[in-house]
Tab-separated table of C-alpha atoms in Angstrom:
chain	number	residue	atom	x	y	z
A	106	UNK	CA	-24.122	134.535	22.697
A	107	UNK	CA	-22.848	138.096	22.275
A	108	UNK	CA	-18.983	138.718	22.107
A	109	UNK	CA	-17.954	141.142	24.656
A	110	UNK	CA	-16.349	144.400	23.510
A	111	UNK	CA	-15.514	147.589	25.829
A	112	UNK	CA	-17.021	151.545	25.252
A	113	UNK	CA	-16.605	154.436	27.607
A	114	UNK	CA	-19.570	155.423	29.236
A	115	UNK	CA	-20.382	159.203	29.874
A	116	UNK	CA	-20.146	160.010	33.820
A	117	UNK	CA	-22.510	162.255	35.739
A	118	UNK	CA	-25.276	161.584	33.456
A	119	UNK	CA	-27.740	160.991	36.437
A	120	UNK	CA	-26.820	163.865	38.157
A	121	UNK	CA	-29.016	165.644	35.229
A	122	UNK	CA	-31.574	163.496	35.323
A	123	UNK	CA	-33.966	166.445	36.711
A	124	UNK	CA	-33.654	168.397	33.654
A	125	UNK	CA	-35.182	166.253	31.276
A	126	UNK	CA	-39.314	166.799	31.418
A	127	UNK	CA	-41.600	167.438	28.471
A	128	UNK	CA	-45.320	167.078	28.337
A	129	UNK	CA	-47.875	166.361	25.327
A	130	UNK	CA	-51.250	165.539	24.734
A	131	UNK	CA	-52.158	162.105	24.298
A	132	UNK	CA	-53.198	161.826	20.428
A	133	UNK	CA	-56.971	161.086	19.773
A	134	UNK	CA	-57.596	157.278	18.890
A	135	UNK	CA	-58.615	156.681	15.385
A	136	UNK	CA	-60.510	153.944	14.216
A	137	UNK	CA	-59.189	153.767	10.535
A	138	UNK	CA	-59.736	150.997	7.629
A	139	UNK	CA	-57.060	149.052	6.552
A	140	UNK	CA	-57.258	150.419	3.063
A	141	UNK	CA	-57.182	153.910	4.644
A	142	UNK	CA	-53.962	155.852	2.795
A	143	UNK	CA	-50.981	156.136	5.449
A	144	UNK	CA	-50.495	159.193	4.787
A	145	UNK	CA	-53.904	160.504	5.714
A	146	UNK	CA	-54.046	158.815	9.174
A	147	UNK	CA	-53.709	161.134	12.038
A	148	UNK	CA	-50.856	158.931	13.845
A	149	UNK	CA	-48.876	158.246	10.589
A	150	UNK	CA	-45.321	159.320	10.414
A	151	UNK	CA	-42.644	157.971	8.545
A	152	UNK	CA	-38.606	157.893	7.146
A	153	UNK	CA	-36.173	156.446	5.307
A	154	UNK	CA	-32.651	156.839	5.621
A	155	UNK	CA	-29.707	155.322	4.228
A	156	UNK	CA	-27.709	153.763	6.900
A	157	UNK	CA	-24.249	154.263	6.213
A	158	UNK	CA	-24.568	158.244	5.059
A	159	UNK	CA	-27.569	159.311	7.176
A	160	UNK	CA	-29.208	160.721	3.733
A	161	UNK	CA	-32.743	160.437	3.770
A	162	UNK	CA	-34.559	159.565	0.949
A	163	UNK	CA	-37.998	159.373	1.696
A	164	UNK	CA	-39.910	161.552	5.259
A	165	UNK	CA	-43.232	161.777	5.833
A	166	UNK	CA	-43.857	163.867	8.988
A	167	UNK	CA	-41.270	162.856	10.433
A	168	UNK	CA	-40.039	165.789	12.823
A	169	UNK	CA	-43.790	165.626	14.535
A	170	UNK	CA	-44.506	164.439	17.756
A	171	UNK	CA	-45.313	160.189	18.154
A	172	UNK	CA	-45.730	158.158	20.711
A	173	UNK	CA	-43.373	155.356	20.321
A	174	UNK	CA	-44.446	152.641	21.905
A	175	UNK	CA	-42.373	149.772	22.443
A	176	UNK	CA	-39.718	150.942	20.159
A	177	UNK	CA	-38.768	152.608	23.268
A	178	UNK	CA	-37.004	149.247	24.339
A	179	UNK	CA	-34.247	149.693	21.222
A	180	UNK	CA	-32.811	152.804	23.604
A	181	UNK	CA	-33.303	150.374	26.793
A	182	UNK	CA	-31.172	147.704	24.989
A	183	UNK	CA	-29.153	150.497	23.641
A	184	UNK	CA	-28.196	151.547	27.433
A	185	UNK	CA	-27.703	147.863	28.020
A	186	UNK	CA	-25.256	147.144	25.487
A	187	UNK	CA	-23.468	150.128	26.660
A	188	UNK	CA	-23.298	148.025	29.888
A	189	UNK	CA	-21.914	144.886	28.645
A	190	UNK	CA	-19.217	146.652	26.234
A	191	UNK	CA	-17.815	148.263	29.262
A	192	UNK	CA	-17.360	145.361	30.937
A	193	UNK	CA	-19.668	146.521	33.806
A	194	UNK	CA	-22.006	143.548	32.824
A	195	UNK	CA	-21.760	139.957	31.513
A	196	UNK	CA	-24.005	137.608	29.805
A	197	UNK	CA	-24.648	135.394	32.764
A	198	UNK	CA	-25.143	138.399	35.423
A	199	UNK	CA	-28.630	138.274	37.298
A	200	UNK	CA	-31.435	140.781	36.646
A	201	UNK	CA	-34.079	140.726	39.766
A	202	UNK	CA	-37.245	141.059	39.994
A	203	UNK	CA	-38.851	143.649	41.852
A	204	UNK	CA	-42.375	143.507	43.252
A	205	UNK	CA	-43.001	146.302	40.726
A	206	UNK	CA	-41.549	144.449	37.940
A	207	UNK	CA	-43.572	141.411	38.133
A	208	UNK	CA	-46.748	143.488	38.487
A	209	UNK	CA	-45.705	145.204	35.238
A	210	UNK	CA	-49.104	144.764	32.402
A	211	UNK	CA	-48.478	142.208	29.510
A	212	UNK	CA	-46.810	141.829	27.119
A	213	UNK	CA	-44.583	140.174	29.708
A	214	UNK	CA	-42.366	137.072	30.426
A	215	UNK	CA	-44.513	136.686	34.300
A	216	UNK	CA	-41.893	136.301	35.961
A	217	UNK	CA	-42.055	136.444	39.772
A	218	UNK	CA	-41.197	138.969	42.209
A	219	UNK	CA	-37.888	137.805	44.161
A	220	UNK	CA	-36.968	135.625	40.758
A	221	UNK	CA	-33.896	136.614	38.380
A	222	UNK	CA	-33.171	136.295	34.915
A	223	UNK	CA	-29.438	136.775	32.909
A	224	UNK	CA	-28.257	139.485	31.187
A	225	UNK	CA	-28.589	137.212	27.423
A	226	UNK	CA	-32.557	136.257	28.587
A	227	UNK	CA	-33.177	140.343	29.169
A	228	UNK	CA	-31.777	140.749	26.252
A	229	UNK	CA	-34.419	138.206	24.219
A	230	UNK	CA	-36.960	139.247	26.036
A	231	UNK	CA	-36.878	143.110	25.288
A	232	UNK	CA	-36.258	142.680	21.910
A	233	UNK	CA	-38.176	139.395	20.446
A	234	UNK	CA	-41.404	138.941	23.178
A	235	UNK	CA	-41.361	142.714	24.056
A	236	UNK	CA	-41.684	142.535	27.489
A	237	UNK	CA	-42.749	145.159	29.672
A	238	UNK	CA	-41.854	143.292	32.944
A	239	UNK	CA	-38.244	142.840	31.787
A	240	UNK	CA	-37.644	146.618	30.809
A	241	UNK	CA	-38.554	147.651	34.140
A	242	UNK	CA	-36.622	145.629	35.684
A	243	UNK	CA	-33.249	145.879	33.827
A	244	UNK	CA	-34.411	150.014	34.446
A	245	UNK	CA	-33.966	148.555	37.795
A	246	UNK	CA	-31.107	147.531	37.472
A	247	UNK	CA	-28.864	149.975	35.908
A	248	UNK	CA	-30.708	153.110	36.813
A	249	UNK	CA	-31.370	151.984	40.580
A	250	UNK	CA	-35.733	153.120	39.404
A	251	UNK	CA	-37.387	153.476	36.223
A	252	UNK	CA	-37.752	157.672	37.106
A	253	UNK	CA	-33.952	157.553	37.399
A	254	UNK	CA	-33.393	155.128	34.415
A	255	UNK	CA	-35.868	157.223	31.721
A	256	UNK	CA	-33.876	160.366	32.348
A	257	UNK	CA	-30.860	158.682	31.160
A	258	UNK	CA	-32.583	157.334	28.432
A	259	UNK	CA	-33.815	161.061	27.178
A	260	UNK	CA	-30.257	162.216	28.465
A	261	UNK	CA	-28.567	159.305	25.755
A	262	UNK	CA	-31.003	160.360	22.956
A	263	UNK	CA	-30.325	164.157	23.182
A	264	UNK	CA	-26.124	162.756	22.940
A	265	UNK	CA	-27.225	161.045	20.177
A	266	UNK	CA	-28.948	163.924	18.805
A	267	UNK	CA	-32.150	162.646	19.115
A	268	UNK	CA	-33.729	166.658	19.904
A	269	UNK	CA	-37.448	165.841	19.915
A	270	UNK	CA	-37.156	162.407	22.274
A	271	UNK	CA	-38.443	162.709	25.934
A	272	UNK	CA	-38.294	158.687	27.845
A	273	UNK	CA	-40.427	158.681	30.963
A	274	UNK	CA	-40.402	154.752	31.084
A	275	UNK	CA	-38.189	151.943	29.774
A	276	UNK	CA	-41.280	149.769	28.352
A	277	UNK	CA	-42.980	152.183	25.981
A	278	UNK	CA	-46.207	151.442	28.226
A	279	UNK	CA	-48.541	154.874	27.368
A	280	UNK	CA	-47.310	158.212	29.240
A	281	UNK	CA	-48.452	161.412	27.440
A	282	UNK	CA	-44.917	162.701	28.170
A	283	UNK	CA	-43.118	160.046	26.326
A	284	UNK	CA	-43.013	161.230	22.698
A	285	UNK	CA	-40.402	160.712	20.016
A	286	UNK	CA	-40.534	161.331	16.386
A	287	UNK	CA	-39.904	158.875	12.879
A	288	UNK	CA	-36.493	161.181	12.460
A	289	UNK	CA	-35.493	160.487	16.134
A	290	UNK	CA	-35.952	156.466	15.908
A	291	UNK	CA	-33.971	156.671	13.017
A	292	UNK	CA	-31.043	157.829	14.229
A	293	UNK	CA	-31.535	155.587	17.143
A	294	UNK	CA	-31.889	152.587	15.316
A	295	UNK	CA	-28.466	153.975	13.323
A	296	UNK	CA	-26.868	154.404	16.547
A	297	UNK	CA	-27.503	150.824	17.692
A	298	UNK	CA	-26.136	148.718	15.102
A	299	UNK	CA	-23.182	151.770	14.338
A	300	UNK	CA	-22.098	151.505	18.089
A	301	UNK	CA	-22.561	147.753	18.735
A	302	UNK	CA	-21.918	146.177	15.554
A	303	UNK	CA	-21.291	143.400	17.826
A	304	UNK	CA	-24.741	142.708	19.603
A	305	UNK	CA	-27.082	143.734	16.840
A	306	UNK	CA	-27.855	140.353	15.518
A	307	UNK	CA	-30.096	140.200	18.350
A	308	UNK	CA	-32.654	142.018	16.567
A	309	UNK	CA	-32.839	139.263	13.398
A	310	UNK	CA	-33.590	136.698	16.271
A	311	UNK	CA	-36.878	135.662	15.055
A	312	UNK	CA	-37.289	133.361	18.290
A	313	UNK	CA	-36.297	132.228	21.998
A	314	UNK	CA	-36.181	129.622	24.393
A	315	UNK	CA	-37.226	130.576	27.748
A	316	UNK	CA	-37.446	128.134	30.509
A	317	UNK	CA	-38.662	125.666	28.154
A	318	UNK	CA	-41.138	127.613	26.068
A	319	UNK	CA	-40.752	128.857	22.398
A	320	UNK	CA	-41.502	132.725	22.426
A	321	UNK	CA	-41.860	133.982	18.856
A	322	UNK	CA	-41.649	137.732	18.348
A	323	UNK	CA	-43.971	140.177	16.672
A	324	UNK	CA	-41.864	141.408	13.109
A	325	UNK	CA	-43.233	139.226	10.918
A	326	UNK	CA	-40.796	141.297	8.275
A	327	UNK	CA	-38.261	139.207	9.366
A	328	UNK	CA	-39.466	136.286	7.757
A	329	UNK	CA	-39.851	137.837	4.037
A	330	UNK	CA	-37.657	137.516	1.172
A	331	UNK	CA	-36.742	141.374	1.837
A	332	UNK	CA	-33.266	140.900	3.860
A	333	UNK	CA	-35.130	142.652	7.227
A	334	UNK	CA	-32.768	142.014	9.482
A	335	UNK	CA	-34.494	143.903	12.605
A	336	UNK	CA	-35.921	145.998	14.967
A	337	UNK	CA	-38.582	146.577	16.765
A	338	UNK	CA	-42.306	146.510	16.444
A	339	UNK	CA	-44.898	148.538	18.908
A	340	UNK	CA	-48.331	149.351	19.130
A	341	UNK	CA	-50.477	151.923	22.103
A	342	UNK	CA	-53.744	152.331	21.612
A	343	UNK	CA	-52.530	156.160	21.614
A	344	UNK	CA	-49.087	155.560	18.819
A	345	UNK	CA	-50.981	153.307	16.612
A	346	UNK	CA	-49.179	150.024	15.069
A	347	UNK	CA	-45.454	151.059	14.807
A	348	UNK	CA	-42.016	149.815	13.522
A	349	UNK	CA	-38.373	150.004	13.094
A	350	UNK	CA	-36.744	147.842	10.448
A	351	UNK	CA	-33.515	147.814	8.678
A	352	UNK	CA	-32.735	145.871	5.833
A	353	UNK	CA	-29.737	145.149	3.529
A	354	UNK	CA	-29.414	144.468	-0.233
A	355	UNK	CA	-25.931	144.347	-2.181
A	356	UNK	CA	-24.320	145.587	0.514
A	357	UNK	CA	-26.616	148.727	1.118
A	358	UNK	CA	-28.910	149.075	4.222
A	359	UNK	CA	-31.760	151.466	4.683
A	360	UNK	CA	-33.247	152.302	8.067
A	361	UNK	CA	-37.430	152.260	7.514
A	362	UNK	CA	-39.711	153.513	10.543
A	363	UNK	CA	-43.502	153.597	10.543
A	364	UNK	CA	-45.505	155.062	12.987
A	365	UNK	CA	-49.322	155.138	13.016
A	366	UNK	CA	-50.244	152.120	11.243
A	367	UNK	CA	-54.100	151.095	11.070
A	368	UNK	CA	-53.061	147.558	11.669
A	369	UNK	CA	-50.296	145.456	11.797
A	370	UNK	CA	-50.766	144.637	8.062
A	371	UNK	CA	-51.169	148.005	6.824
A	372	UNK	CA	-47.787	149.002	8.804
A	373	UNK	CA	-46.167	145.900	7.929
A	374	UNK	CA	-47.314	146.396	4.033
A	375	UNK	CA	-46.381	150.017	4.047
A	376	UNK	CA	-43.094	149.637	5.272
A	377	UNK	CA	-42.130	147.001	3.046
A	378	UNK	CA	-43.255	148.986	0.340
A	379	UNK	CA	-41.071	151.896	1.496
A	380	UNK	CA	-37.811	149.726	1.856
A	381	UNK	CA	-38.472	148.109	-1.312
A	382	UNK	CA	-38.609	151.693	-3.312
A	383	UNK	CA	-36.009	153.019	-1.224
A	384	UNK	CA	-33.478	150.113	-2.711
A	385	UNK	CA	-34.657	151.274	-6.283
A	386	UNK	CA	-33.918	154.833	-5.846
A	387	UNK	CA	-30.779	154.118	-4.622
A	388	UNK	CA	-29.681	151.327	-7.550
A	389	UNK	CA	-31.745	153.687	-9.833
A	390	UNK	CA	-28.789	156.332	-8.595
A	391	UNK	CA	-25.810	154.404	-8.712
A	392	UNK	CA	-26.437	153.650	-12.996
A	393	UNK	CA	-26.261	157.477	-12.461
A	394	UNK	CA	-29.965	158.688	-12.961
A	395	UNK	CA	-31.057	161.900	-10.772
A	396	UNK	CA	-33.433	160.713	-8.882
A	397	UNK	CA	-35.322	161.907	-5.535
A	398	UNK	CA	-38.492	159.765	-3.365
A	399	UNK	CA	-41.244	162.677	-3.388
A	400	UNK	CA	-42.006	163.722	0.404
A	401	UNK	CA	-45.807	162.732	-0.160
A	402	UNK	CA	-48.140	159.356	-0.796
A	403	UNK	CA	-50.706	159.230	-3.288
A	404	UNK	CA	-53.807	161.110	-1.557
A	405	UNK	CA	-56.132	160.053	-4.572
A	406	UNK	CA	-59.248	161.782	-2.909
A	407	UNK	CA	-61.050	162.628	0.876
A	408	UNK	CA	-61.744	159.160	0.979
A	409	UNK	CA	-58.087	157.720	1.638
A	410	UNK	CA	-58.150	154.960	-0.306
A	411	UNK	CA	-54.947	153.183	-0.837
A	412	UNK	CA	-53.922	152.604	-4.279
A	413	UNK	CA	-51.708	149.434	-3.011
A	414	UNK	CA	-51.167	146.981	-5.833
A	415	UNK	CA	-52.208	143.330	-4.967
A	416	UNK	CA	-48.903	141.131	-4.115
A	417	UNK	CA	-49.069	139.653	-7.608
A	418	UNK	CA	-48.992	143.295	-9.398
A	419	UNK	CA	-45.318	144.282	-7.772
A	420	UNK	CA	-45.767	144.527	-4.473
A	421	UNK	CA	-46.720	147.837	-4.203
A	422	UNK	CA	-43.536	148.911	-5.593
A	423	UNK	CA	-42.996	152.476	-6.708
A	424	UNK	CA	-46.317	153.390	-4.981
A	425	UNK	CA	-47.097	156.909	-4.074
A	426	UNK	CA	-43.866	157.949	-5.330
A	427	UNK	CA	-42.517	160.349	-7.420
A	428	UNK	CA	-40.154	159.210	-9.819
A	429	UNK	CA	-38.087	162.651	-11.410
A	430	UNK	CA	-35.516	161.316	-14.393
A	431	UNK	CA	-32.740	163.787	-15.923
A	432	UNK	CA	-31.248	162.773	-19.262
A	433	UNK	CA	-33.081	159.717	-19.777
A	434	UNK	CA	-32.672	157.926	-22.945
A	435	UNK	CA	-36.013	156.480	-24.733
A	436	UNK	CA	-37.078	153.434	-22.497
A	437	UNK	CA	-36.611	150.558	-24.207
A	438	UNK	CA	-39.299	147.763	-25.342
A	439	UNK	CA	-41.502	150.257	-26.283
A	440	UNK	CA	-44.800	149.325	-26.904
A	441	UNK	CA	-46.785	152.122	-29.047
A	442	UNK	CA	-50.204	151.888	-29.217
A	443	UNK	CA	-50.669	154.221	-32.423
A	444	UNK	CA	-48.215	155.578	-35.210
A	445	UNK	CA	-48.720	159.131	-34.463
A	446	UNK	CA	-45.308	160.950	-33.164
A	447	UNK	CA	-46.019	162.115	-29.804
A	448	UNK	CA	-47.171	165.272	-28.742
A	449	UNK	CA	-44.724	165.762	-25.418
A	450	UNK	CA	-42.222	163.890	-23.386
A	451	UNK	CA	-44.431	163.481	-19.980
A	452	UNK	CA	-45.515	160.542	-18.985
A	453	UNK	CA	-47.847	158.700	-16.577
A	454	UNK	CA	-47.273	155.621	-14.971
A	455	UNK	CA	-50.425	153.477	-13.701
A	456	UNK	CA	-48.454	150.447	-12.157
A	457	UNK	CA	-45.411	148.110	-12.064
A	458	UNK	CA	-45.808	144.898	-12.475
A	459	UNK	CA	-44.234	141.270	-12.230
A	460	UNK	CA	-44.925	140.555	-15.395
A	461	UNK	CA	-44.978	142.391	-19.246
A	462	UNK	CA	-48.508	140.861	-20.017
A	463	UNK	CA	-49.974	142.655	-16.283
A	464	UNK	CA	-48.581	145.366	-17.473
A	465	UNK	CA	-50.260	145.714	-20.762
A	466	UNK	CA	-53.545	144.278	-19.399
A	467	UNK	CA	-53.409	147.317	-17.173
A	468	UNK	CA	-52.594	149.787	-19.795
A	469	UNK	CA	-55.339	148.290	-21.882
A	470	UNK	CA	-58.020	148.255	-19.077
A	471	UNK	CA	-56.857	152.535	-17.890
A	472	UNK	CA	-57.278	152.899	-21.694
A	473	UNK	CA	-60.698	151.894	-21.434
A	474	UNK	CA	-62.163	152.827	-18.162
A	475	UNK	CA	-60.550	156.278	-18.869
A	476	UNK	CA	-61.113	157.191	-23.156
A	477	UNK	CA	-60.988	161.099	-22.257
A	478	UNK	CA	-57.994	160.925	-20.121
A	479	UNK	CA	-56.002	158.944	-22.792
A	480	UNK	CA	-56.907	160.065	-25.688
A	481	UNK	CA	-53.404	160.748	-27.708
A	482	UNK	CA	-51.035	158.951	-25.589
A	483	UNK	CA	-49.023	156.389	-26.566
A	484	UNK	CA	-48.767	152.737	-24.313
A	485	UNK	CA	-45.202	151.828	-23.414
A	486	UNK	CA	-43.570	148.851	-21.054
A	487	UNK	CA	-40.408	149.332	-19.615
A	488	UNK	CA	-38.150	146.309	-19.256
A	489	UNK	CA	-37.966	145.220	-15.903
A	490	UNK	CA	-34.247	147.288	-14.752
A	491	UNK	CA	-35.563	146.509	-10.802
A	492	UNK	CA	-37.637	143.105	-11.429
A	493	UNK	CA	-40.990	145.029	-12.457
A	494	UNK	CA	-42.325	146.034	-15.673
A	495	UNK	CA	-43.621	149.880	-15.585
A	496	UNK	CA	-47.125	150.505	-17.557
A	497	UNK	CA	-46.944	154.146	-18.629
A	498	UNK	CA	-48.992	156.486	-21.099
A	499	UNK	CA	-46.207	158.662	-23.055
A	500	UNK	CA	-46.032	161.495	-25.646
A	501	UNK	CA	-47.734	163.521	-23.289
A	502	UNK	CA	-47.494	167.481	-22.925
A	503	UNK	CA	-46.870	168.743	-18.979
A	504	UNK	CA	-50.474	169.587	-18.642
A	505	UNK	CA	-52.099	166.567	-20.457
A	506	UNK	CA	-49.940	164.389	-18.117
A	507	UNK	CA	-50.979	166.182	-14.839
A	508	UNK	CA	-54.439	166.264	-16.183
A	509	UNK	CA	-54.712	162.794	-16.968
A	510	UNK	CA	-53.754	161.589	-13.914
A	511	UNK	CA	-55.900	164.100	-11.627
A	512	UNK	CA	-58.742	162.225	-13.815
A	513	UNK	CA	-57.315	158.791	-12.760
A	514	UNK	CA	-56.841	159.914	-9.032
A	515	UNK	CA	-60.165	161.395	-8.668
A	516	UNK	CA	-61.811	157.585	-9.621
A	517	UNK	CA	-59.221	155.459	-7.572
A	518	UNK	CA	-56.410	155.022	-9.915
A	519	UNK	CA	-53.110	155.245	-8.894
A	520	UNK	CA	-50.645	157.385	-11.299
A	521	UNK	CA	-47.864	159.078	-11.057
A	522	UNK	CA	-46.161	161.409	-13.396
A	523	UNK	CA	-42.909	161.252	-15.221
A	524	UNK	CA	-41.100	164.260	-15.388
A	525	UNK	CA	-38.374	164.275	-18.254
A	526	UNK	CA	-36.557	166.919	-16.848
């Protein structure tokens, strides 16, 4: 149960309603691998943003036009909450059922035209079973139609500064006008747990009873060791496997969206990757290195395939990203593979790694598959500063180093360089 807490509420909002109306094409449907790189997927968009300064670390198309799906239901819940902190609803207050709610398309809680349901089992429902009945009816509710209730919805998101957002339903069922971008659920997914501090443990509700069945909810992020602690998860045929998660670790949160996925794994993978890194650029910062996420994936060749670690090399972490040190004193636990001094101070970094000895047995096996590419570099393993041990070719010029690991990219390697500067 929610505490109740009060919040003005602009006035007039539906008498601009009309104003609000933008149109797009619906994107093509792409069927793409699961090992297909993010980044090269038609649909894929993506952001991270540090929650308590807005600064965003890490964007990937994110100011380009997405469907979003049922993340759509965060602003519906948004609009709600706005309700209950001004006192205008309670907990227990009835939500009915219109014939046109019931007849909404799954996912759904089927309930029946002429039935009701509280305020605190809306709430569940739109944010843990996603469903599509309930957000038209709580549009229903507040807005008096879903027409009427959308245009509020676009006319919140443009208060909230939320430019490129256009609602034409409260679901997130497909509608080629109803577009938003990875930037725009960001700062909706700030605004939510900003303005209703309050209500937002909602979204960590992994699970609800409803009239005597257990309805589980779709962000399986919730239940890994990564201190998720919501949103929202939604998938079109037309957006592609979305999400919306924020997480928190020693007292930092970051805001993650995905939009686009292949499949719920690859999204699900992705984004944990990308809240993972974002954490180590940030704790990377505060020891006071100058460091930035680059704005692009690795995009080893046409082919797309993702250079995603298995779980047991790192989790993906640091992939596709460019790490750029200033001042950096010689990493520790060197490992040198040779006596001769080194030729440069570039380096290029083929993995991170649970472990020191998967580290070395990658370094050993890049040394191998790749003689030409590594030929006068030096092997080094960094101690584990973020809980993974970096494999990385040193003493390299500017040129060998980019060299080297266009050679690595173009066979399915992942690398990334090391800039000293």
């Amino acid at each position: 149960m929610f505490k109740r807490a009060r919040r003005p509420i602009l006035a007039g909002l539906f008498a601009l309603a009309a104003a609000c109306s933008l149109v797009t094409a619906p994107a093509a449907q792409a069927q793409i691998p699961y090992l297909q790189l993010p980044a090269q997927q038609p649909k894929y968009a993506s952001i991270v943003v540090d929650a308590a300064s807005g600064e965003v670390l890490y964007a990937k198309r994110a100011d380009s036009d997405r469907y979003p799906a049922s993340i759509t239901k965060v602003m519906t819940i948004y609009l709600l909450f706005e309700e209950l902190a001004a006192g205008r609803l309670t907990l227990e207050d009835r939500i009915p059922f219109s014939t046109r709610a019931a007849a909404a398309p799954p996912t759904k809680l089927f309930v029946k035209a002429g039935d009701s349901i509280t305020v605190d089992e809306a709430l569940h429902a739109l944010a843990i079973r996603s469903a599509n009945d309930v957000a038209v009816a709580v549009a229903e509710k507040l807005g008096g139609s879903e027409a009427r209730f959308a245009a509020l919805m676009t006319l919140r998101a443009r208060e909230l500064g939320m430019d490129s957002t256009t609602f034409v339903n409260a679901s997130g069922l497909p509608d080629s006008r109803q577009i938003s971008t990875a930037r725009d659920l960001a700062v909706l997914s700030r605004a939510v747990m900003r303005d209703f501090p309050q209500y937002y443990t909602l979204f960590s509700t992994a699970q609800f009873t409803f009239r005597g069945t257990v309805i589980r909810g779709h962000n399986s992020l919730l239940r890994r060791e990564l201190g998720v602690d919501g949103l929202k998860t939604g998938y079109t045929n037309a957006s592609g496997y979305n999400i919306a998660i924020s997480g928190v670790r020693q007292g930092r949160r970051l805001i993650v969206v995905v939009l686009g996925g292949a499949s719920t794994a690859a999204r699900d993978n992705h984004a944990e990757d990308l809240l993972l890194t974002g954490f180590d650029v940030a704790n990377r910062r505060d020891r006071g290195e100058r460091i930035t996420v680059a704005q692009n994936l690795f995009e080893p060749d046409p082919s797309g395939q993702i250079m995603r670690p298995s779980r047991e090399q790192g989790d993906g972490e640091q992939d596709g990203l460019k790490i750029v040190l200033a001042s950096a004193p010689p990493p520790p636990a060197a490992t040198r593979s040779n006596a001769a001094a080194p030729t440069g101070q570039w380096q290029v970094q083929v993995g991170a790694f649970r472990s020191r000895e998967l580290a070395q047995e990658q370094l050993q096996l890049t040394r191998r598959r790749f003689a030409s590419a590594c030929t006068g570099a030096d092997t080094m393993v960094t101690d584990p500063s973020s809980g993974f041990y970096r494999a990385r070719f040193t003493g390299l010029s500017e040129a060998k180093a980019k060299d080297a690991c266009e050679i690595l990219k173009a066979r399915n390697q992942a690398c990334m360089v090391i800039d000293p500067a």
